[in-house]
CSV table of C-alpha atoms in Angstrom, one decimal:
chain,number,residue,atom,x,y,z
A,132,UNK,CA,14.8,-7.3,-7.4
A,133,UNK,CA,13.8,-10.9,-6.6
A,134,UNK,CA,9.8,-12.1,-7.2
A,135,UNK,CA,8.0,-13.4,-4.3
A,136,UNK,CA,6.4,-16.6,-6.1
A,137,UNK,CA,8.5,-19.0,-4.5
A,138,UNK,CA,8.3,-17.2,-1.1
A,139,UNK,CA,4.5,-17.1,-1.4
A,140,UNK,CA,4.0,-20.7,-2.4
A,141,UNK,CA,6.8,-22.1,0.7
A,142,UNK,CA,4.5,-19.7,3.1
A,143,UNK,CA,0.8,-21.2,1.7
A,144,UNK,CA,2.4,-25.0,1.9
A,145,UNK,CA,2.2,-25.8,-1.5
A,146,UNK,CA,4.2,-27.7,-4.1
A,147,UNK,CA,5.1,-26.9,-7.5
A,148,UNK,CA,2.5,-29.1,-8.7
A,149,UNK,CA,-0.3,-27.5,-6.1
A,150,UNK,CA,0.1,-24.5,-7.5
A,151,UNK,CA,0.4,-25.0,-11.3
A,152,UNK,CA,-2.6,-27.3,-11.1
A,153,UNK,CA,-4.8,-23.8,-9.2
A,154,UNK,CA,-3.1,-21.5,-11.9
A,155,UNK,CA,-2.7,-23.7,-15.2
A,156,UNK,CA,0.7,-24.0,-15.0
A,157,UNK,CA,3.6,-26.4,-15.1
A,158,UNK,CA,5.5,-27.0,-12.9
A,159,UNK,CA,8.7,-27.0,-14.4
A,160,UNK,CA,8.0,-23.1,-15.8
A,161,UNK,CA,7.0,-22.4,-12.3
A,162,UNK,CA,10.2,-23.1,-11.3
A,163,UNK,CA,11.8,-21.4,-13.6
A,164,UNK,CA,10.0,-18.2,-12.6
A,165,UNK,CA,10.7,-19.2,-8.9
A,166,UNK,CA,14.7,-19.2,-10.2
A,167,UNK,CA,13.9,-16.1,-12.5
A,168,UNK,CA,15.6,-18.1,-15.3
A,169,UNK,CA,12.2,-17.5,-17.3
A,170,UNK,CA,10.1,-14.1,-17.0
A,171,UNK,CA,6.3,-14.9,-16.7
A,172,UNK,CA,3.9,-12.7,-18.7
A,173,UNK,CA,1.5,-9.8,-17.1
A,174,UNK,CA,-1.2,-11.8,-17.2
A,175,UNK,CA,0.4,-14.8,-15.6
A,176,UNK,CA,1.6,-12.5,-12.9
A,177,UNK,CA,-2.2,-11.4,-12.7
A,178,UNK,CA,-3.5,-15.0,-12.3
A,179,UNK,CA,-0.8,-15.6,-10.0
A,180,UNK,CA,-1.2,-12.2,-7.7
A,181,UNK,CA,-5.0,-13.5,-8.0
A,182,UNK,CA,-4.5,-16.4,-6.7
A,183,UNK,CA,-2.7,-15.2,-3.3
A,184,UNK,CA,-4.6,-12.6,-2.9
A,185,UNK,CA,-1.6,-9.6,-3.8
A,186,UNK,CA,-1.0,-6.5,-5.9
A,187,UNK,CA,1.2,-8.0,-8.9
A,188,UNK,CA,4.0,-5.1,-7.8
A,189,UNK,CA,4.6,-7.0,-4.9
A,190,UNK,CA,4.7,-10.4,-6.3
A,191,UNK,CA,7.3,-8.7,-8.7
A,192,UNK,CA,9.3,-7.7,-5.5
A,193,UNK,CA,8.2,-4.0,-4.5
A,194,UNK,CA,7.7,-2.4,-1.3
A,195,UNK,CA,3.7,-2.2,-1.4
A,196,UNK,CA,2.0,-0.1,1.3
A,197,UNK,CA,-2.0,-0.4,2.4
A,198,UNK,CA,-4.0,2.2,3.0
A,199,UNK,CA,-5.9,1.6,6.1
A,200,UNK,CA,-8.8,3.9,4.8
A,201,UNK,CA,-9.3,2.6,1.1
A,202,UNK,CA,-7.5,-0.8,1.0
A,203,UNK,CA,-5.8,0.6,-1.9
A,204,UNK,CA,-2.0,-0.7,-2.9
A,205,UNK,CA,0.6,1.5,-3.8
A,206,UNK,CA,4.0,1.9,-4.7
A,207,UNK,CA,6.5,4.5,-3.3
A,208,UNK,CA,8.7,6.2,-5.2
A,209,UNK,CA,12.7,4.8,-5.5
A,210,UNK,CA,14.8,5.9,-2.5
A,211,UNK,CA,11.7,7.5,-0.3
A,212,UNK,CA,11.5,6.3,3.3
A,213,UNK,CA,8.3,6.0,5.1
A,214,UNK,CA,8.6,9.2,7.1
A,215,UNK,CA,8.8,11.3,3.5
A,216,UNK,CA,5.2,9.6,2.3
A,217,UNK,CA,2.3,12.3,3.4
A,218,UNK,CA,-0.6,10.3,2.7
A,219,UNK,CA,-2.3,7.7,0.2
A,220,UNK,CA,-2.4,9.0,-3.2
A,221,UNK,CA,-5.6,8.0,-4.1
A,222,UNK,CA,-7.7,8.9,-0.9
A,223,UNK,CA,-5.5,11.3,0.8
A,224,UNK,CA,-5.3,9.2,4.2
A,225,UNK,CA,-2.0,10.1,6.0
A,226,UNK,CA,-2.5,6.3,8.0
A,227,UNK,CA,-1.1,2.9,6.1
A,228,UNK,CA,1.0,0.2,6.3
A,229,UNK,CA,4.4,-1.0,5.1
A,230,UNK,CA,4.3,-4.4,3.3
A,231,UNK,CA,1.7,-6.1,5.9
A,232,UNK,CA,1.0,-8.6,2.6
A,233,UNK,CA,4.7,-10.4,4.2
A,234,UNK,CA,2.0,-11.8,6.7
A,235,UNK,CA,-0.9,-12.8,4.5
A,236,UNK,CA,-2.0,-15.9,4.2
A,237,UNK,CA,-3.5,-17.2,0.5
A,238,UNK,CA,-6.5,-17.7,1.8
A,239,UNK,CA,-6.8,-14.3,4.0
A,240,UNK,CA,-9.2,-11.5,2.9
A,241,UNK,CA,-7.7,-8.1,2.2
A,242,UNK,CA,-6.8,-5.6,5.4
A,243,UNK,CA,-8.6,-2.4,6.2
């Protein structure tokens, strides 16, 4: 499963150096996270899922779905399809949306 980080930065207009200098990182181990020739830690995927406004899931690659009721991100489960998903886990509301963060902007608020 491929990370989003270079995919998020390319979409926001930002260079290596843009983004390491907003996260406190170089830019040469951003690149190697970009390449996944290095593995950043949890709480570097935090600063970086911070920064553009994501769930660190989908900066790590997964399908992430919205509720439209909570806001709340969540994950389905390996080989379920959209049909098979009743409703959010955590507030029960059968009405969300498929990885609508593809369209997100860094400097866009979360969707209800």
């Amino acid at each position: 499963m491929k990370n989003r980080i270079k995919q998020l930065r390319q979409k926001n207009h930002l260079t290596l150096q843009d983004l390491g200098q907003a996260v406190g990182l170089k830019n040469n181990t951003l690149s190697q996270y970009e390449n996944e020739k290095r593995k950043p830690k949890e709480e570097t995927l935090q600063r970086l899922a911070d920064y553009f406004h994501v769930p660190v899931a989908y900066l790590k690659g997964y399908t992430v779905y919205t509720c439209t009721r909570c806001g709340s991100y969540f994950i389905p489960e390996p080989n379920v399809i959209r049909s098979d998903i009743q409703c959010c886990p955590y507030c029960m509301n059968p009405y969300f949306k498929e990885d609508n963060l593809q369209n997100r902007g860094v400097n866009d608020e979360k969707q209800d």
